[in-house]
Short mmCIF file of C-alpha atoms in Angstrom, two decimals:
data_model
loop_
_atom_site.label_atom_id
_atom_site.label_comp_id
_atom_site.label_asym_id
_atom_site.label_seq_id
_atom_site.Cartn_x
_atom_site.Cartn_y
_atom_site.Cartn_z
CA MET A 9 6.40 13.21 -30.41
CA ASP A 10 7.64 15.88 -32.09
CA ALA A 11 10.74 15.82 -35.01
CA THR A 12 13.36 16.08 -32.29
CA THR A 13 12.50 13.16 -30.63
CA ILE A 14 14.60 10.72 -31.08
CA HIS A 15 13.74 6.99 -30.69
CA GLY A 16 15.50 4.02 -29.41
CA TRP A 17 18.96 3.60 -27.74
CA VAL A 18 21.33 6.03 -27.73
CA PRO A 19 25.03 5.16 -27.22
CA GLU A 20 27.13 7.43 -25.07
CA PRO A 21 30.48 8.79 -26.64
CA ASP A 22 28.41 11.89 -27.94
CA GLY A 23 26.71 12.90 -24.34
CA ARG A 24 24.48 11.73 -21.66
CA GLY A 25 22.79 8.58 -23.41
CA THR A 26 20.15 5.82 -22.69
CA TRP A 27 22.50 3.58 -20.53
CA SER A 28 23.71 6.53 -18.32
CA ILE A 29 20.36 7.77 -17.86
CA LEU A 30 19.36 4.81 -16.56
CA TRP A 31 22.06 3.76 -14.25
CA SER A 32 22.62 6.94 -12.85
CA CYS A 33 18.66 6.25 -11.72
CA LEU A 34 19.43 2.79 -10.61
CA VAL A 35 22.30 3.48 -8.51
CA THR A 36 20.96 5.86 -6.84
CA ILE A 37 17.44 4.14 -5.78
CA SER A 38 19.68 0.99 -5.30
CA ILE A 39 22.38 2.74 -2.45
CA CYS A 40 19.74 5.05 -1.39
CA THR A 41 17.37 2.07 -0.07
CA TRP A 42 20.40 -0.23 1.33
CA SER A 43 21.80 2.49 3.29
CA ALA A 44 18.33 4.22 4.57
CA LEU A 45 16.93 0.80 5.65
CA HIS A 46 17.07 0.18 9.26
CA LEU A 47 15.56 -3.61 10.53
CA ASN A 48 14.83 -4.97 13.34
CA VAL A 49 16.81 -6.33 15.60
CA PRO A 50 16.77 -10.74 14.32
CA LYS A 51 15.93 -13.38 16.50
CA PRO A 52 18.81 -14.51 19.04
CA ARG A 53 19.45 -17.88 16.86
CA HIS A 54 19.38 -17.09 13.23
CA SER A 55 20.47 -18.09 10.23
CA TRP A 56 23.23 -15.79 7.71
CA SER A 57 20.54 -16.98 4.99
CA SER A 58 17.44 -15.94 6.67
CA LEU A 59 19.18 -12.84 7.02
CA ILE A 60 20.05 -11.94 3.78
CA VAL A 61 16.71 -13.49 2.50
CA ARG A 62 14.99 -11.05 5.07
CA GLN A 63 17.50 -7.96 3.49
CA VAL A 64 17.00 -8.75 0.09
CA MET A 65 13.22 -8.90 0.72
CA TRP A 66 12.63 -5.16 2.47
CA MET A 67 15.50 -3.88 -0.22
CA LEU A 68 12.18 -4.80 -3.03
CA ALA A 69 9.87 -3.52 -0.89
CA ALA A 70 11.34 -0.40 -0.38
CA ALA A 71 12.37 0.19 -4.12
CA THR A 72 8.44 -0.62 -4.91
CA ALA A 73 7.34 1.67 -1.75
CA PRO A 74 9.66 4.03 -0.30
CA GLU A 75 6.96 5.56 1.28
CA TYR A 76 5.97 2.18 3.54
CA ILE A 77 9.70 2.41 4.91
CA LEU A 78 9.20 6.04 5.74
CA TRP A 79 5.93 5.55 7.70
CA THR A 80 7.63 2.56 10.04
CA SER A 81 10.72 5.24 10.55
CA ALA A 82 8.47 7.90 11.51
CA ASN A 83 5.90 5.62 13.54
CA ASP A 84 9.05 3.92 15.49
CA TYR A 85 10.71 7.78 16.07
CA PHE A 86 7.09 9.27 17.55
CA ARG A 87 6.47 6.16 19.65
CA ALA A 88 9.93 6.25 21.09
CA ARG A 89 10.01 9.80 21.46
CA LYS A 90 6.76 9.74 23.56
CA THR A 91 8.11 6.87 25.51
CA LEU A 92 11.33 8.73 26.80
CA ARG A 93 9.47 11.82 27.50
CA TYR A 94 6.99 10.05 29.57
CA LEU A 95 9.59 8.25 31.86
CA THR A 96 11.22 11.55 31.97
CA LEU A 97 7.56 12.60 33.38
CA LYS A 98 7.93 9.72 35.61
CA GLN A 99 11.41 10.69 36.87
CA LYS A 100 12.13 7.24 35.79
CA GLN A 101 14.36 8.46 32.74
CA GLN A 102 17.67 6.93 34.36
CA ASP A 103 19.74 7.72 31.45
CA TRP A 104 18.08 6.76 29.04
CA THR A 105 18.40 7.82 25.20
CA MET A 106 16.37 7.58 22.38
CA THR A 107 18.87 5.67 21.14
CA HIS A 108 17.69 2.83 23.72
CA MET A 109 13.69 3.42 22.93
CA LEU A 110 14.28 2.92 19.32
CA PHE A 111 16.32 0.10 19.79
CA ALA A 112 13.14 -1.38 21.89
CA PHE A 113 11.07 -0.36 19.23
CA ALA A 114 12.97 -2.28 16.86
CA GLY A 115 13.25 -5.82 19.19
CA GLY A 116 16.26 -5.24 20.72
CA PHE A 117 15.64 -5.76 24.15
CA TRP A 118 14.77 -9.27 25.18
CA VAL A 119 13.81 -10.92 28.70
CA ARG A 120 15.94 -13.68 30.19
CA THR A 121 15.79 -15.42 33.79
CA PRO A 122 17.99 -17.83 35.45
CA ASN A 123 16.03 -20.78 34.16
CA ARG A 124 16.82 -19.35 30.95
CA ARG A 125 13.60 -18.67 29.51
CA GLU A 126 13.53 -15.99 27.02
CA SER A 127 11.35 -13.64 25.47
CA LYS A 128 10.80 -10.64 23.33
CA CYS A 129 10.92 -7.77 25.87
CA ARG A 130 8.42 -5.09 23.98
CA PRO A 131 8.43 -1.64 24.64
CA LYS A 132 5.14 -1.70 27.05
CA GLN A 133 7.26 -4.58 28.76
CA LEU A 134 9.98 -2.87 29.09
CA LEU A 135 8.31 0.33 30.34
CA ASP A 136 6.82 -1.70 33.12
CA LEU A 137 9.90 -2.85 34.51
CA ILE A 138 11.52 0.76 34.22
CA ILE A 139 8.31 2.08 36.20
CA ASN A 140 8.44 -0.45 39.06
CA GLY A 141 12.14 -0.12 39.44
CA SER A 142 12.73 -3.64 38.37
CA ILE A 143 15.41 -2.38 36.10
CA ASP A 144 17.76 -0.26 37.79
CA GLY A 145 19.46 1.24 34.44
CA PRO A 146 19.78 0.60 30.80
CA PRO A 147 21.29 -2.57 30.29
CA ILE A 148 24.00 -1.55 27.94
CA SER A 149 25.36 2.11 27.56
CA GLN A 150 24.38 4.36 24.59
CA ASP A 151 28.03 4.21 23.40
CA GLU A 152 28.25 0.63 23.43
CA LEU A 153 24.97 0.21 21.94
CA LYS A 154 26.32 2.18 18.69
CA SER A 155 29.57 0.13 18.79
CA ARG A 156 27.27 -3.00 17.89
CA ALA A 157 25.40 -1.42 14.80
CA LYS A 158 26.92 -2.32 11.77
CA GLY A 159 26.37 0.05 10.06
CA ASP A 160 28.75 0.97 7.04
CA TRP A 161 29.32 4.57 7.27
CA THR A 162 31.25 4.23 3.95
CA VAL A 163 28.04 3.29 2.42
CA LYS A 164 26.30 6.10 4.17
CA LEU A 165 28.77 8.54 3.14
CA ILE A 166 29.02 6.92 -0.70
CA ALA A 167 24.84 7.31 -0.75
CA ILE A 168 24.92 10.93 0.72
CA LEU A 169 27.97 11.89 -2.19
CA GLN A 170 25.40 10.17 -5.19
CA ILE A 171 22.22 11.83 -3.38
CA PHE A 172 23.92 15.39 -3.86
CA TRP A 173 25.71 14.66 -7.13
CA PHE A 174 21.83 13.43 -8.46
CA LEU A 175 20.10 16.87 -7.06
CA ILE A 176 22.87 18.74 -8.17
CA GLN A 177 22.65 17.46 -12.12
CA ILE A 178 18.35 17.88 -11.87
CA LEU A 179 18.83 20.94 -10.72
CA ALA A 180 21.31 22.04 -13.11
CA ARG A 181 19.67 20.51 -15.80
CA ALA A 182 16.41 22.28 -14.81
CA ALA A 183 18.18 25.64 -14.47
CA GLN A 184 19.34 25.00 -18.26
CA HIS A 185 16.32 24.11 -19.67
CA TYR A 186 17.23 20.40 -20.63
CA HIS A 187 14.82 17.98 -20.51
CA ILE A 188 14.37 16.01 -17.47
CA THR A 189 13.18 12.16 -17.88
CA SER A 190 10.19 10.59 -15.98
CA LEU A 191 12.63 8.37 -14.47
CA GLU A 192 14.86 11.03 -12.99
CA ILE A 193 11.96 12.72 -11.28
CA LEU A 194 10.99 9.22 -10.24
CA THR A 195 14.16 8.94 -8.76
CA ALA A 196 14.34 12.23 -7.02
CA ALA A 197 11.12 11.01 -5.51
CA PHE A 198 13.09 8.26 -3.93
CA VAL A 199 15.69 10.35 -2.98
CA LEU A 200 13.48 12.85 -0.93
CA CYS A 201 12.01 9.90 0.60
CA SER A 202 15.38 8.42 1.91
CA ILE A 203 16.46 11.92 3.01
CA PHE A 204 13.44 11.90 5.36
CA ILE A 205 14.21 8.05 6.28
CA TYR A 206 17.45 8.79 6.83
CA ALA A 207 16.05 11.69 9.46
CA PHE A 208 13.93 9.57 11.56
CA SER A 209 16.08 6.54 11.80
CA PHE A 210 19.56 9.02 12.68
CA GLN A 211 19.60 7.77 16.18
CA LYS A 212 18.71 4.03 15.69
CA PRO A 213 21.01 1.32 15.81
CA GLN A 214 21.65 -0.09 12.13
CA ASP A 215 21.82 -3.76 11.61
CA VAL A 216 22.68 -5.29 14.88
CA GLU A 217 23.21 -8.77 14.89
CA PHE A 218 21.94 -9.88 17.87
CA PRO A 219 19.64 -8.69 21.00
CA VAL A 220 20.42 -7.50 24.01
CA PHE A 221 19.24 -9.62 27.28
CA ILE A 222 17.93 -7.94 30.53
CA GLU A 223 18.31 -10.62 33.38
CA ILE A 224 15.04 -10.78 35.54
CA PRO A 225 13.61 -13.14 38.14
CA ASP A 226 11.16 -16.06 36.94
CA ALA A 227 8.34 -14.95 38.65
CA LEU A 228 8.48 -11.64 37.41
CA HIS A 229 8.68 -13.14 33.87
CA ASP A 230 5.59 -15.20 34.89
CA ILE A 231 3.51 -12.03 35.83
CA THR A 232 4.63 -9.77 32.81
CA GLU A 233 4.64 -12.77 30.13
CA PRO A 234 0.40 -13.20 29.87
CA ASN A 235 0.34 -9.24 29.28
CA LEU A 236 3.08 -9.37 26.50
CA ALA A 237 0.93 -12.07 24.94
CA LYS A 238 -2.36 -10.56 25.28
CA ASP A 239 -0.65 -7.06 24.11
CA SER A 240 0.83 -9.16 20.96
CA ASN A 241 -2.30 -10.70 20.08
CA GLU A 242 -4.20 -7.59 20.58
CA SER A 243 -1.77 -5.94 18.10
CA GLY A 244 -1.94 -8.06 15.71
CA THR A 245 -5.32 -7.14 14.88
CA MET A 246 -6.28 -4.70 12.02
CA LEU A 247 -9.13 -2.96 14.38
CA TYR A 248 -6.74 -2.74 17.21
CA ASN A 249 -4.34 -0.78 15.03
CA VAL A 250 -7.02 1.44 13.35
CA ALA A 251 -8.17 2.20 16.95
CA ARG A 252 -4.69 2.77 18.06
CA ALA A 253 -4.16 5.57 14.93
CA LEU A 254 -6.86 7.62 15.99
CA PRO A 255 -5.48 10.38 17.83
CA GLU A 256 -5.16 10.57 21.46
CA HIS A 257 -8.34 8.85 22.97
CA SER A 258 -7.13 7.84 26.40
CA THR A 259 -9.42 10.52 29.03
CA LYS A 260 -7.19 9.18 32.01
CA LYS A 261 -4.10 11.25 32.06
CA GLU A 262 -2.29 8.78 34.01
CA ASP A 263 -2.58 5.98 31.08
CA PHE A 264 0.07 5.62 29.04
CA ASP A 265 -0.01 4.77 25.26
CA PRO A 266 3.16 4.74 23.15
CA ASP A 267 1.22 4.48 19.90
CA THR A 268 0.70 8.37 18.40
CA SER A 269 -1.25 9.88 15.53
CA GLY A 270 1.49 11.76 14.55
CA SER A 271 3.32 9.43 12.13
CA LEU A 272 0.12 9.25 10.34
CA ARG A 273 -0.18 12.91 9.69
CA VAL A 274 3.65 13.10 8.47
CA LEU A 275 3.09 10.05 6.42
CA ALA A 276 0.04 12.26 4.82
CA LEU A 277 1.99 14.86 4.43
CA LEU A 278 5.48 13.54 2.96
CA GLY A 279 2.83 11.25 1.15
CA CYS A 280 1.19 14.52 -0.87
CA VAL A 281 4.98 15.99 -1.57
CA PHE A 282 5.90 12.73 -2.81
CA GLY A 283 2.97 12.44 -5.10
CA THR A 284 3.57 16.16 -5.93
CA ILE A 285 6.99 15.45 -7.16
CA HIS A 286 5.90 13.22 -9.87
CA CYS A 287 3.35 16.14 -11.02
CA LEU A 288 6.83 17.88 -12.38
CA ALA A 289 6.45 15.77 -15.69
CA TRP A 290 2.73 16.95 -15.70
CA ASN A 291 3.69 18.91 -19.11
CA SER A 292 6.93 16.73 -20.18
CA PRO A 293 6.76 15.32 -23.74
CA PHE A 294 5.73 11.10 -23.66
CA PRO A 295 5.99 8.91 -26.54
CA THR A 296 2.23 8.77 -26.72
CA THR A 297 -0.41 10.66 -25.61
CA GLN A 298 -2.12 7.69 -23.20
CA GLU A 299 0.87 7.49 -21.65
CA ARG A 300 0.88 11.30 -20.54
CA LEU A 301 -2.67 10.96 -19.36
CA ALA A 302 -1.73 7.80 -17.59
CA TRP A 303 1.44 9.83 -15.90
CA ARG A 304 -0.79 12.68 -15.05
CA VAL A 305 -3.66 10.44 -13.27
CA CYS A 306 -1.24 8.06 -11.80
CA SER A 307 0.71 11.35 -9.92
CA ALA A 308 -2.66 13.13 -9.07
CA ALA A 309 -4.30 10.10 -7.20
CA THR A 310 -0.63 9.41 -5.35
CA VAL A 311 -1.03 13.38 -4.20
CA ALA A 312 -4.98 12.88 -3.12
CA ILE A 313 -4.98 9.64 -1.72
CA PRO A 314 -2.44 10.03 1.45
CA GLY A 315 -4.78 12.95 2.31
CA LEU A 316 -7.66 11.76 1.64
CA ALA A 317 -6.82 8.61 3.92
CA ILE A 318 -5.87 10.91 6.84
CA LEU A 319 -8.82 13.54 6.31
CA THR A 320 -11.42 10.51 6.27
CA LEU A 321 -9.62 8.85 9.40
CA MET A 322 -9.80 12.05 11.57
CA CYS A 323 -13.35 12.71 10.51
CA SER A 324 -14.12 8.96 11.31
CA PHE A 325 -12.83 9.74 14.79
CA HIS A 326 -14.80 12.94 15.38
CA ALA A 327 -18.18 10.93 14.09
CA ILE A 328 -17.45 8.28 16.56
CA LEU A 329 -17.05 10.55 19.70
CA CYS A 330 -20.24 11.59 18.79
CA ILE A 331 -21.85 8.44 18.51
CA ALA A 332 -20.49 7.63 21.26
CA CYS A 333 -23.44 9.54 23.25
CA PHE A 334 -25.94 7.05 22.00
CA CYS A 335 -23.63 3.67 21.89
CA LYS A 336 -20.18 2.51 22.60
CA PRO A 337 -17.38 3.28 19.96
CA GLY A 338 -15.81 0.35 19.85
CA GLU A 339 -19.42 -1.18 18.90
CA PHE A 340 -19.85 0.82 16.56
CA LEU A 341 -16.02 0.00 15.22
CA VAL A 342 -17.13 -4.01 15.29
CA LYS A 343 -20.04 -3.14 13.83
CA ASN A 344 -19.15 -0.88 10.51
CA PHE A 345 -15.64 -2.30 10.52
CA GLY A 346 -16.08 -4.17 7.52
CA HIS A 347 -17.46 -1.38 5.59
CA ILE A 348 -14.74 0.97 7.03
CA MET A 349 -11.70 -1.28 5.83
CA ASN A 350 -13.01 -2.11 2.61
CA PHE A 351 -13.27 2.26 1.83
CA TYR A 352 -9.62 1.82 3.16
CA HIS A 353 -8.54 -1.18 1.14
CA LEU A 354 -10.16 0.27 -2.16
CA LEU A 355 -7.51 3.50 -1.66
CA GLY A 356 -4.70 1.21 -0.90
CA LEU A 357 -5.52 -1.11 -3.82
CA ALA A 358 -5.37 2.36 -6.14
CA TYR A 359 -2.39 4.05 -4.48
CA ILE A 360 -0.57 0.94 -5.43
CA LEU A 361 -1.74 0.60 -9.09
CA GLY A 362 -0.62 4.08 -9.30
CA ARG A 363 2.57 3.76 -7.90
CA ILE A 364 3.15 0.80 -10.05
CA THR A 365 1.94 2.41 -13.17
CA LEU A 366 4.28 5.42 -12.54
CA VAL A 367 7.45 3.01 -12.48
CA VAL A 368 6.31 1.04 -15.38
CA LEU A 369 5.69 4.31 -17.17
CA ALA A 370 9.16 5.58 -16.27
CA PHE A 371 11.28 3.37 -17.73
CA VAL A 372 9.44 2.42 -20.84
CA GLY A 373 9.36 6.34 -21.57
CA LEU A 374 13.28 6.01 -22.42
CA ARG A 375 12.11 4.34 -25.68
CA ALA A 376 11.69 7.54 -26.88
CA LEU A 377 13.38 10.91 -25.45
CA PRO A 378 13.75 14.45 -26.76
CA ALA A 379 16.78 15.35 -27.74
CA ASP A 380 17.69 17.74 -25.07
CA ALA A 381 17.44 14.99 -22.77
CA PHE A 382 21.15 13.56 -24.40
CA ARG A 383 22.87 16.58 -23.72
CA THR A 384 25.15 17.07 -20.95
CA VAL A 385 25.03 20.07 -18.41
CA ASP A 386 27.53 23.12 -19.51
CA TRP A 387 29.48 23.24 -15.77
CA ASN A 388 31.31 25.94 -17.32
CA THR A 389 28.58 28.35 -16.99
CA TYR A 390 28.68 27.83 -13.26
CA PHE A 391 32.28 28.37 -12.77
CA PRO A 392 34.66 31.55 -13.79
CA HIS A 393 36.84 31.27 -16.64
CA PHE A 394 39.77 33.43 -17.92
CA ALA A 395 40.92 34.26 -21.19
CA ASN A 396 44.68 34.34 -22.10
#
């Protein structure tokens, strides 16, 4: 660091201090993650303590891996959109909306028989009930479903204002050539992630406390429940999820699979953008040369790994198509499943270590910052003033 470096804790009175930088970033990250979370609907009988623990755990997950929350939001959005389009194509739309479909993928619909037998109605089961005419229409209107959402629009408004104000400050500091700390750049990446999460979850009811029950006959429940268990067991295996993540592989047009590879492509693209934001601090001063090198390596890794993962996934799919001429793709996946998953586990581990390192470097970097990092933006340069 050069002679203009200020070491240690900087107080507030004369301008920006260490606390104001830390507080601004922590508040922005916290309010973004809290307001962006759209968790699944809990089971019909649950305790308040379990809801609080669940919310806190997901808050920590969103704060450490916002791209995972982004992927779940994008995945639900694309699957819900595909399901709704399929219903429209079959002329079985019956006033179903994206809000209903997103609610279904959030586990919001349950089936119940006259004998009080209850089970979660998964999207495929719901689709079968609609196509077969067992359900005349949505059991709840879109307006009523939105009214059940407990999402606080005050918190969302505060989050939007905080995001807007934070980004304005970052842009103004860049325009006036003031130093932007690595923690602020890290926070800007969180903000970008939150904006896309908002976009994908905009029509999804937030914080609905209880599911909506669909009344069906006992006989129908007996027919659908085994299929539900089968789907649940299959979807619980990693091999099944890998195969389902590949591009559309069904050769029958009449078959319907609500899963889609669109969310994987979006995750890879946004993951690269998310990592690119960290690269903005590539030439920024760090307390030590080793910390700068670590930041550069980890930033580059967060850009390269998502793109490499989706590229190899797509290449693997085309390779499977070629191998299918000699053996069944399923047999190939089973035989080579361990090698494939070991590769992705290594990529995931490298990405997680890179993300953790960036977070640690962003916070420890506050111990020594250039002097202009504590200069406040001169807002008078952006507004006309008149002399007497």
